[in-house]
Amino acid sequence: DGGITQSPKYLFRKEGQNVTLSCEQNLNHDAMYWYRQDPGQGLRLIYYSQIVNDFQKGDIAEGYSVSREKKESFPLTVTSAQKNPTAFYLCASSIDGPYLENTIYFGEGSWLTVV
Amino acid sequence: QQQVKQSPQSLIVQKGGISIINCAYENTAFDYFPWYQQFPGKGPALLIAIRPDVSEKKEGRFTISFNKSAKQFSLHIMDSQPGDSATYFCAARDLSGGSYIPTFGRGTSLIVHP
């Protein structure tokens, strides 16, 4: 079945460590996104990519990094520079372009906790 | 600056009642207004969406009402069921701006008591 796969579902990070969250999609979508979700904060955009080998910062990119070497993959690295990384992270994808009903599809999310 | 304001932050409704969630926006260039439903521990999923050329769209028990002049839109859940308990996000997108990324509201946590 087509969809977005995020892994791991749960991840624990020690202070000072970098961790990488995986996101793979088989929907043949050009655009991919990373969102962070905190209680009462809604969905905040970290990074997005509209094409392979290109990506743009979102609203809260500090302390995060991404790569887009393949169309189907968009991993997110949470670096030690991110001071408050404990959150629920959502990867998403969509068809890119001026299509009026351009639905964003989300993965199941990854929980990151700092220990 | 919050471009899409969503209220209430939380909502408790009895089974069979009507749940109403409101959103207001400022950017008159927004041209597509989807609602997403998110169950605990899961990613959001598209529930229903509306374009500004219609004032209402209904899909089953879910209805979007759209008021272009007031720059407001709302989600109505009729005959609310415990299975509707979830977080709901409104969103808006501006195609003319060249970006296809929607702006999300902060979400409403809905609890439907049996």
PDB file of C-alpha atoms in Angstrom:
ATOM      1  CA  ASP A   1       0.000   0.000   0.000  1.00  0.00           C
ATOM      2  CA  GLY A   2       1.159   3.552  -0.686  1.00  0.00           C
ATOM      3  CA  GLY A   3       2.044   5.714   2.219  1.00  0.00           C
ATOM      4  CA  ILE A   4       4.622   7.392   4.388  1.00  0.00           C
ATOM      5  CA  THR A   5       6.775   5.387   6.763  1.00  0.00           C
ATOM      6  CA  GLN A   6       8.492   7.031   9.691  1.00  0.00           C
ATOM      7  CA  SER A   7      11.001   5.317  11.937  1.00  0.00           C
ATOM      8  CA  PRO A   8      11.633   4.817  14.710  1.00  0.00           C
ATOM      9  CA  LYS A   9       8.272   5.350  16.402  1.00  0.00           C
ATOM     10  CA  TYR A  10       9.980   6.103  19.730  1.00  0.00           C
ATOM     11  CA  LEU A  11      13.468   7.489  20.205  1.00  0.00           C
ATOM     12  CA  PHE A  12      15.384   8.588  23.252  1.00  0.00           C
ATOM     13  CA  ARG A  13      18.237  11.037  22.968  1.00  0.00           C
ATOM     14  CA  LYS A  14      20.891  11.890  25.470  1.00  0.00           C
ATOM     15  CA  GLU A  15      22.007  15.440  25.950  1.00  0.00           C
ATOM     16  CA  GLY A  16      24.567  16.435  23.318  1.00  0.00           C
ATOM     17  CA  GLN A  17      23.663  13.695  20.862  1.00  0.00           C
ATOM     18  CA  ASN A  18      22.487  14.045  17.303  1.00  0.00           C
ATOM     19  CA  VAL A  19      19.681  11.752  16.222  1.00  0.00           C
ATOM     20  CA  THR A  20      18.176  11.087  12.817  1.00  0.00           C
ATOM     21  CA  LEU A  21      14.528  10.385  12.086  1.00  0.00           C
ATOM     22  CA  SER A  22      13.777   8.457   8.937  1.00  0.00           C
ATOM     23  CA  CYS A  23      10.980   9.235   6.485  1.00  0.00           C
ATOM     24  CA  GLU A  24      10.234   7.238   3.351  1.00  0.00           C
ATOM     25  CA  GLN A  25       7.296   7.663   0.966  1.00  0.00           C
ATOM     26  CA  ASN A  26       6.145   5.556  -1.969  1.00  0.00           C
ATOM     27  CA  LEU A  27       3.469   7.945  -3.181  1.00  0.00           C
ATOM     28  CA  ASN A  28       5.718   9.387  -5.884  1.00  0.00           C
ATOM     29  CA  HIS A  29       5.272  12.835  -4.358  1.00  0.00           C
ATOM     30  CA  ASP A  30       7.722  15.575  -5.180  1.00  0.00           C
ATOM     31  CA  ALA A  31       7.229  17.614  -2.009  1.00  0.00           C
ATOM     32  CA  MET A  32       8.113  16.433   1.476  1.00  0.00           C
ATOM     33  CA  TYR A  33       7.850  18.155   4.837  1.00  0.00           C
ATOM     34  CA  TRP A  34       8.832  17.866   8.480  1.00  0.00           C
ATOM     35  CA  TYR A  35       6.577  19.218  11.201  1.00  0.00           C
ATOM     36  CA  ARG A  36       7.016  19.395  14.930  1.00  0.00           C
ATOM     37  CA  GLN A  37       3.974  19.033  17.190  1.00  0.00           C
ATOM     38  CA  ASP A  38       3.862  20.225  20.780  1.00  0.00           C
ATOM     39  CA  PRO A  39       0.702  20.404  22.923  1.00  0.00           C
ATOM     40  CA  GLY A  40      -1.205  23.591  22.176  1.00  0.00           C
ATOM     41  CA  GLN A  41       1.281  24.633  19.490  1.00  0.00           C
ATOM     42  CA  GLY A  42      -0.267  22.982  16.513  1.00  0.00           C
ATOM     43  CA  LEU A  43       1.888  21.894  13.599  1.00  0.00           C
ATOM     44  CA  ARG A  44       5.053  23.900  13.107  1.00  0.00           C
ATOM     45  CA  LEU A  45       7.020  23.532   9.896  1.00  0.00           C
ATOM     46  CA  ILE A  46      10.695  22.640  10.321  1.00  0.00           C
ATOM     47  CA  TYR A  47      11.893  22.047   6.749  1.00  0.00           C
ATOM     48  CA  TYR A  48      10.377  21.265   3.393  1.00  0.00           C
ATOM     49  CA  SER A  49      11.628  20.075   0.052  1.00  0.00           C
ATOM     50  CA  GLN A  50       9.934  20.506  -3.292  1.00  0.00           C
ATOM     51  CA  ILE A  51      12.506  18.647  -5.357  1.00  0.00           C
ATOM     52  CA  VAL A  52      15.451  16.311  -4.930  1.00  0.00           C
ATOM     53  CA  ASN A  53      18.649  17.988  -3.736  1.00  0.00           C
ATOM     54  CA  ASP A  54      16.826  21.115  -2.662  1.00  0.00           C
ATOM     55  CA  PHE A  55      15.140  22.070   0.595  1.00  0.00           C
ATOM     56  CA  GLN A  56      13.995  25.178   2.407  1.00  0.00           C
ATOM     57  CA  LYS A  57      13.831  26.227   6.039  1.00  0.00           C
ATOM     58  CA  GLY A  58      10.455  26.411   7.674  1.00  0.00           C
ATOM     59  CA  ASP A  59       9.414  28.396  10.712  1.00  0.00           C
ATOM     60  CA  ILE A  60      11.544  26.578  13.292  1.00  0.00           C
ATOM     61  CA  ALA A  61      14.597  25.201  11.441  1.00  0.00           C
ATOM     62  CA  GLU A  62      17.211  26.109  14.057  1.00  0.00           C
ATOM     63  CA  GLY A  63      18.847  23.008  15.521  1.00  0.00           C
ATOM     64  CA  TYR A  64      17.641  20.733  12.718  1.00  0.00           C
ATOM     65  CA  SER A  65      19.089  19.570   9.419  1.00  0.00           C
ATOM     66  CA  VAL A  66      17.725  17.583   6.476  1.00  0.00           C
ATOM     67  CA  SER A  67      18.824  16.033   3.221  1.00  0.00           C
ATOM     68  CA  ARG A  68      16.949  15.060   0.065  1.00  0.00           C
ATOM     69  CA  GLU A  69      19.172  12.789  -1.957  1.00  0.00           C
ATOM     70  CA  LYS A  70      16.315  10.622  -3.210  1.00  0.00           C
ATOM     71  CA  LYS A  71      12.762  11.500  -4.119  1.00  0.00           C
ATOM     72  CA  GLU A  72      11.306   9.012  -1.688  1.00  0.00           C
ATOM     73  CA  SER A  73      13.473   9.853   1.338  1.00  0.00           C
ATOM     74  CA  PHE A  74      13.688  12.940   3.558  1.00  0.00           C
ATOM     75  CA  PRO A  75      15.543  12.232   6.829  1.00  0.00           C
ATOM     76  CA  LEU A  76      15.589  14.769   9.651  1.00  0.00           C
ATOM     77  CA  THR A  77      18.540  15.156  12.002  1.00  0.00           C
ATOM     78  CA  VAL A  78      17.907  16.707  15.376  1.00  0.00           C
ATOM     79  CA  THR A  79      21.230  18.173  16.406  1.00  0.00           C
ATOM     80  CA  SER A  80      22.594  18.949  19.851  1.00  0.00           C
ATOM     81  CA  ALA A  81      21.956  22.605  19.042  1.00  0.00           C
ATOM     82  CA  GLN A  82      18.214  22.021  19.398  1.00  0.00           C
ATOM     83  CA  LYS A  83      17.688  22.946  23.028  1.00  0.00           C
ATOM     84  CA  ASN A  84      14.236  21.515  23.528  1.00  0.00           C
ATOM     85  CA  PRO A  85      13.852  18.581  21.137  1.00  0.00           C
ATOM     86  CA  THR A  86      11.293  16.549  23.073  1.00  0.00           C
ATOM     87  CA  ALA A  87       8.257  16.488  20.777  1.00  0.00           C
ATOM     88  CA  PHE A  88       6.208  14.510  18.283  1.00  0.00           C
ATOM     89  CA  TYR A  89       7.693  14.761  14.785  1.00  0.00           C
ATOM     90  CA  LEU A  90       5.596  14.332  11.671  1.00  0.00           C
ATOM     91  CA  CYS A  91       6.804  13.746   8.156  1.00  0.00           C
ATOM     92  CA  ALA A  92       4.472  14.545   5.276  1.00  0.00           C
ATOM     93  CA  SER A  93       4.368  14.626   1.507  1.00  0.00           C
ATOM     94  CA  SER A  94       2.251  16.043  -1.294  1.00  0.00           C
ATOM     95  CA  ILE A  95       2.103  16.548  -5.015  1.00  0.00           C
ATOM     96  CA  ASP A  96       3.916  19.769  -5.722  1.00  0.00           C
ATOM     97  CA  GLY A  97       2.448  22.394  -7.966  1.00  0.00           C
ATOM     98  CA  PRO A  98      -0.571  24.637  -8.379  1.00  0.00           C
ATOM     99  CA  TYR A  99      -3.203  21.964  -7.920  1.00  0.00           C
ATOM    100  CA  LEU A 100      -6.127  23.375  -6.021  1.00  0.00           C
ATOM    101  CA  GLU A 101      -6.825  20.292  -3.994  1.00  0.00           C
ATOM    102  CA  ASN A 102      -3.272  19.487  -3.053  1.00  0.00           C
ATOM    103  CA  THR A 103      -3.623  17.203  -0.065  1.00  0.00           C
ATOM    104  CA  ILE A 104      -0.786  16.764   2.399  1.00  0.00           C
ATOM    105  CA  TYR A 105      -0.388  13.179   3.585  1.00  0.00           C
ATOM    106  CA  PHE A 106       1.199  12.562   6.964  1.00  0.00           C
ATOM    107  CA  GLY A 107       3.161   9.674   8.398  1.00  0.00           C
ATOM    108  CA  GLU A 108       2.392   8.100  11.765  1.00  0.00           C
ATOM    109  CA  GLY A 109       4.916  10.271  13.568  1.00  0.00           C
ATOM    110  CA  SER A 110       7.969   9.732  15.753  1.00  0.00           C
ATOM    111  CA  TRP A 111       8.197  10.513  19.436  1.00  0.00           C
ATOM    112  CA  LEU A 112      11.542  11.961  20.503  1.00  0.00           C
ATOM    113  CA  THR A 113      12.386  12.261  24.184  1.00  0.00           C
ATOM    114  CA  VAL A 114      15.523  13.713  25.709  1.00  0.00           C
ATOM    115  CA  VAL A 115      16.828  11.732  28.676  1.00  0.00           C
TER     116      VAL A 115
ATOM    117  CA  GLN B   1       1.992  36.322  13.425  1.00  0.00           C
ATOM    118  CA  GLN B   2      -0.684  33.656  13.515  1.00  0.00           C
ATOM    119  CA  GLN B   3      -2.351  33.697  10.126  1.00  0.00           C
ATOM    120  CA  VAL B   4      -5.062  31.171  10.957  1.00  0.00           C
ATOM    121  CA  LYS B   5      -6.657  31.476  14.370  1.00  0.00           C
ATOM    122  CA  GLN B   6      -8.535  28.433  15.612  1.00  0.00           C
ATOM    123  CA  SER B   7     -10.931  28.181  18.538  1.00  0.00           C
ATOM    124  CA  PRO B   8     -11.697  26.706  20.941  1.00  0.00           C
ATOM    125  CA  GLN B   9      -8.501  24.986  22.025  1.00  0.00           C
ATOM    126  CA  SER B  10     -10.540  22.198  23.590  1.00  0.00           C
ATOM    127  CA  LEU B  11     -14.147  21.102  23.357  1.00  0.00           C
ATOM    128  CA  ILE B  12     -16.239  18.594  25.282  1.00  0.00           C
ATOM    129  CA  VAL B  13     -19.521  17.428  23.783  1.00  0.00           C
ATOM    130  CA  GLN B  14     -22.059  14.803  24.728  1.00  0.00           C
ATOM    131  CA  LYS B  15     -22.790  11.967  22.348  1.00  0.00           C
ATOM    132  CA  GLY B  16     -25.345  13.054  19.803  1.00  0.00           C
ATOM    133  CA  GLY B  17     -24.555  16.731  20.184  1.00  0.00           C
ATOM    134  CA  ILE B  18     -23.119  19.181  17.663  1.00  0.00           C
ATOM    135  CA  SER B  19     -19.427  20.035  17.759  1.00  0.00           C
ATOM    136  CA  ILE B  20     -18.413  23.375  16.283  1.00  0.00           C
ATOM    137  CA  ILE B  21     -14.858  24.502  15.667  1.00  0.00           C
ATOM    138  CA  ASN B  22     -14.101  27.936  14.270  1.00  0.00           C
ATOM    139  CA  CYS B  23     -11.223  29.372  12.289  1.00  0.00           C
ATOM    140  CA  ALA B  24     -10.473  32.905  11.166  1.00  0.00           C
ATOM    141  CA  TYR B  25      -7.872  34.078   8.707  1.00  0.00           C
ATOM    142  CA  GLU B  26      -6.360  37.364   7.613  1.00  0.00           C
ATOM    143  CA  ASN B  27      -4.816  36.683   4.229  1.00  0.00           C
ATOM    144  CA  THR B  28      -7.480  37.299   1.583  1.00  0.00           C
ATOM    145  CA  ALA B  29      -5.361  35.399  -0.930  1.00  0.00           C
ATOM    146  CA  PHE B  30      -6.062  32.078   0.793  1.00  0.00           C
ATOM    147  CA  ASP B  31      -7.935  29.901  -1.663  1.00  0.00           C
ATOM    148  CA  TYR B  32      -8.206  26.420  -0.183  1.00  0.00           C
ATOM    149  CA  PHE B  33      -9.337  25.478   3.308  1.00  0.00           C
ATOM    150  CA  PRO B  34      -8.842  21.868   4.439  1.00  0.00           C
ATOM    151  CA  TRP B  35      -9.607  20.337   7.812  1.00  0.00           C
ATOM    152  CA  TYR B  36      -7.465  17.550   9.230  1.00  0.00           C
ATOM    153  CA  GLN B  37      -8.366  15.000  11.892  1.00  0.00           C
ATOM    154  CA  GLN B  38      -5.716  13.495  14.155  1.00  0.00           C
ATOM    155  CA  PHE B  39      -6.189  10.578  16.535  1.00  0.00           C
ATOM    156  CA  PRO B  40      -3.795  10.206  19.491  1.00  0.00           C
ATOM    157  CA  GLY B  41      -0.382   8.942  18.469  1.00  0.00           C
ATOM    158  CA  LYS B  42      -1.202   9.143  14.750  1.00  0.00           C
ATOM    159  CA  GLY B  43      -0.541  11.591  11.971  1.00  0.00           C
ATOM    160  CA  PRO B  44      -3.296  13.975  10.816  1.00  0.00           C
ATOM    161  CA  ALA B  45      -5.455  12.945   7.884  1.00  0.00           C
ATOM    162  CA  LEU B  46      -7.549  15.066   5.543  1.00  0.00           C
ATOM    163  CA  LEU B  47     -11.163  15.131   6.697  1.00  0.00           C
ATOM    164  CA  ILE B  48     -12.898  17.629   4.433  1.00  0.00           C
ATOM    165  CA  ALA B  49     -11.965  20.732   2.460  1.00  0.00           C
ATOM    166  CA  ILE B  50     -13.658  23.711   0.843  1.00  0.00           C
ATOM    167  CA  ARG B  51     -12.868  26.306  -1.770  1.00  0.00           C
ATOM    168  CA  PRO B  52     -13.980  29.942  -1.278  1.00  0.00           C
ATOM    169  CA  ASP B  53     -16.422  29.874  -4.188  1.00  0.00           C
ATOM    170  CA  VAL B  54     -18.931  27.889  -2.101  1.00  0.00           C
ATOM    171  CA  SER B  55     -20.423  28.706   1.285  1.00  0.00           C
ATOM    172  CA  GLU B  56     -20.934  25.182   2.550  1.00  0.00           C
ATOM    173  CA  LYS B  57     -19.712  21.657   1.953  1.00  0.00           C
ATOM    174  CA  LYS B  58     -21.143  18.575   3.585  1.00  0.00           C
ATOM    175  CA  GLU B  59     -19.746  15.064   3.798  1.00  0.00           C
ATOM    176  CA  GLY B  60     -21.776  12.773   5.998  1.00  0.00           C
ATOM    177  CA  ARG B  61     -21.929  14.231   9.500  1.00  0.00           C
ATOM    178  CA  PHE B  62     -19.184  16.765   8.761  1.00  0.00           C
ATOM    179  CA  THR B  63     -19.958  20.200   7.312  1.00  0.00           C
ATOM    180  CA  ILE B  64     -17.727  23.157   6.544  1.00  0.00           C
ATOM    181  CA  SER B  65     -19.367  26.567   6.591  1.00  0.00           C
ATOM    182  CA  PHE B  66     -17.457  29.352   4.873  1.00  0.00           C
ATOM    183  CA  ASN B  67     -17.988  33.102   5.238  1.00  0.00           C
ATOM    184  CA  LYS B  68     -15.727  34.888   2.795  1.00  0.00           C
ATOM    185  CA  SER B  69     -16.657  38.426   3.832  1.00  0.00           C
ATOM    186  CA  ALA B  70     -15.956  37.689   7.489  1.00  0.00           C
ATOM    187  CA  LYS B  71     -12.870  35.623   6.629  1.00  0.00           C
ATOM    188  CA  GLN B  72     -14.097  32.798   8.791  1.00  0.00           C
ATOM    189  CA  PHE B  73     -14.815  29.129   8.318  1.00  0.00           C
ATOM    190  CA  SER B  74     -16.030  26.470  10.676  1.00  0.00           C
ATOM    191  CA  LEU B  75     -16.370  22.732  11.033  1.00  0.00           C
ATOM    192  CA  HIS B  76     -19.651  21.312  12.286  1.00  0.00           C
ATOM    193  CA  ILE B  77     -19.866  17.706  13.429  1.00  0.00           C
ATOM    194  CA  MET B  78     -23.468  16.601  13.673  1.00  0.00           C
ATOM    195  CA  ASP B  79     -24.559  13.744  15.935  1.00  0.00           C
ATOM    196  CA  SER B  80     -21.088  13.652  17.504  1.00  0.00           C
ATOM    197  CA  GLN B  81     -19.843  10.194  18.447  1.00  0.00           C
ATOM    198  CA  PRO B  82     -17.138   9.024  20.883  1.00  0.00           C
ATOM    199  CA  GLY B  83     -15.172   7.866  17.837  1.00  0.00           C
ATOM    200  CA  ASP B  84     -14.957  11.494  16.727  1.00  0.00           C
ATOM    201  CA  SER B  85     -12.754  12.256  19.741  1.00  0.00           C
ATOM    202  CA  ALA B  86      -9.584  13.601  18.173  1.00  0.00           C
ATOM    203  CA  THR B  87      -7.649  16.770  17.502  1.00  0.00           C
ATOM    204  CA  TYR B  88      -8.884  18.827  14.570  1.00  0.00           C
ATOM    205  CA  PHE B  89      -6.771  21.275  12.599  1.00  0.00           C
ATOM    206  CA  CYS B  90      -8.005  23.849  10.168  1.00  0.00           C
ATOM    207  CA  ALA B  91      -5.652  25.054   7.470  1.00  0.00           C
ATOM    208  CA  ALA B  92      -5.491  27.553   4.638  1.00  0.00           C
ATOM    209  CA  ARG B  93      -3.340  27.805   1.546  1.00  0.00           C
ATOM    210  CA  ASP B  94      -2.431  30.656  -0.764  1.00  0.00           C
ATOM    211  CA  LEU B  95      -1.615  29.460  -4.272  1.00  0.00           C
ATOM    212  CA  SER B  96      -0.913  32.939  -5.599  1.00  0.00           C
ATOM    213  CA  GLY B  97       1.990  33.237  -3.198  1.00  0.00           C
ATOM    214  CA  GLY B  98       3.813  30.510  -5.094  1.00  0.00           C
ATOM    215  CA  SER B  99       3.999  28.209  -2.114  1.00  0.00           C
ATOM    216  CA  TYR B 100       1.776  25.189  -1.814  1.00  0.00           C
ATOM    217  CA  ILE B 101       2.315  24.787   1.899  1.00  0.00           C
ATOM    218  CA  PRO B 102      -0.778  25.286   4.047  1.00  0.00           C
ATOM    219  CA  THR B 103      -0.850  27.370   7.197  1.00  0.00           C
ATOM    220  CA  PHE B 104      -2.326  25.388  10.081  1.00  0.00           C
ATOM    221  CA  GLY B 105      -4.364  26.523  13.044  1.00  0.00           C
ATOM    222  CA  ARG B 106      -3.222  25.421  16.496  1.00  0.00           C
ATOM    223  CA  GLY B 107      -5.741  22.630  16.755  1.00  0.00           C
ATOM    224  CA  THR B 108      -8.831  21.778  18.789  1.00  0.00           C
ATOM    225  CA  SER B 109      -8.953  18.767  21.061  1.00  0.00           C
ATOM    226  CA  LEU B 110     -12.461  17.311  20.877  1.00  0.00           C
ATOM    227  CA  ILE B 111     -13.768  14.852  23.458  1.00  0.00           C
ATOM    228  CA  VAL B 112     -17.170  13.285  22.917  1.00  0.00           C
ATOM    229  CA  HIS B 113     -18.591  11.704  26.049  1.00  0.00           C
ATOM    230  CA  PRO B 114     -20.721   8.569  25.618  1.00  0.00           C
TER     231      PRO B 114
END
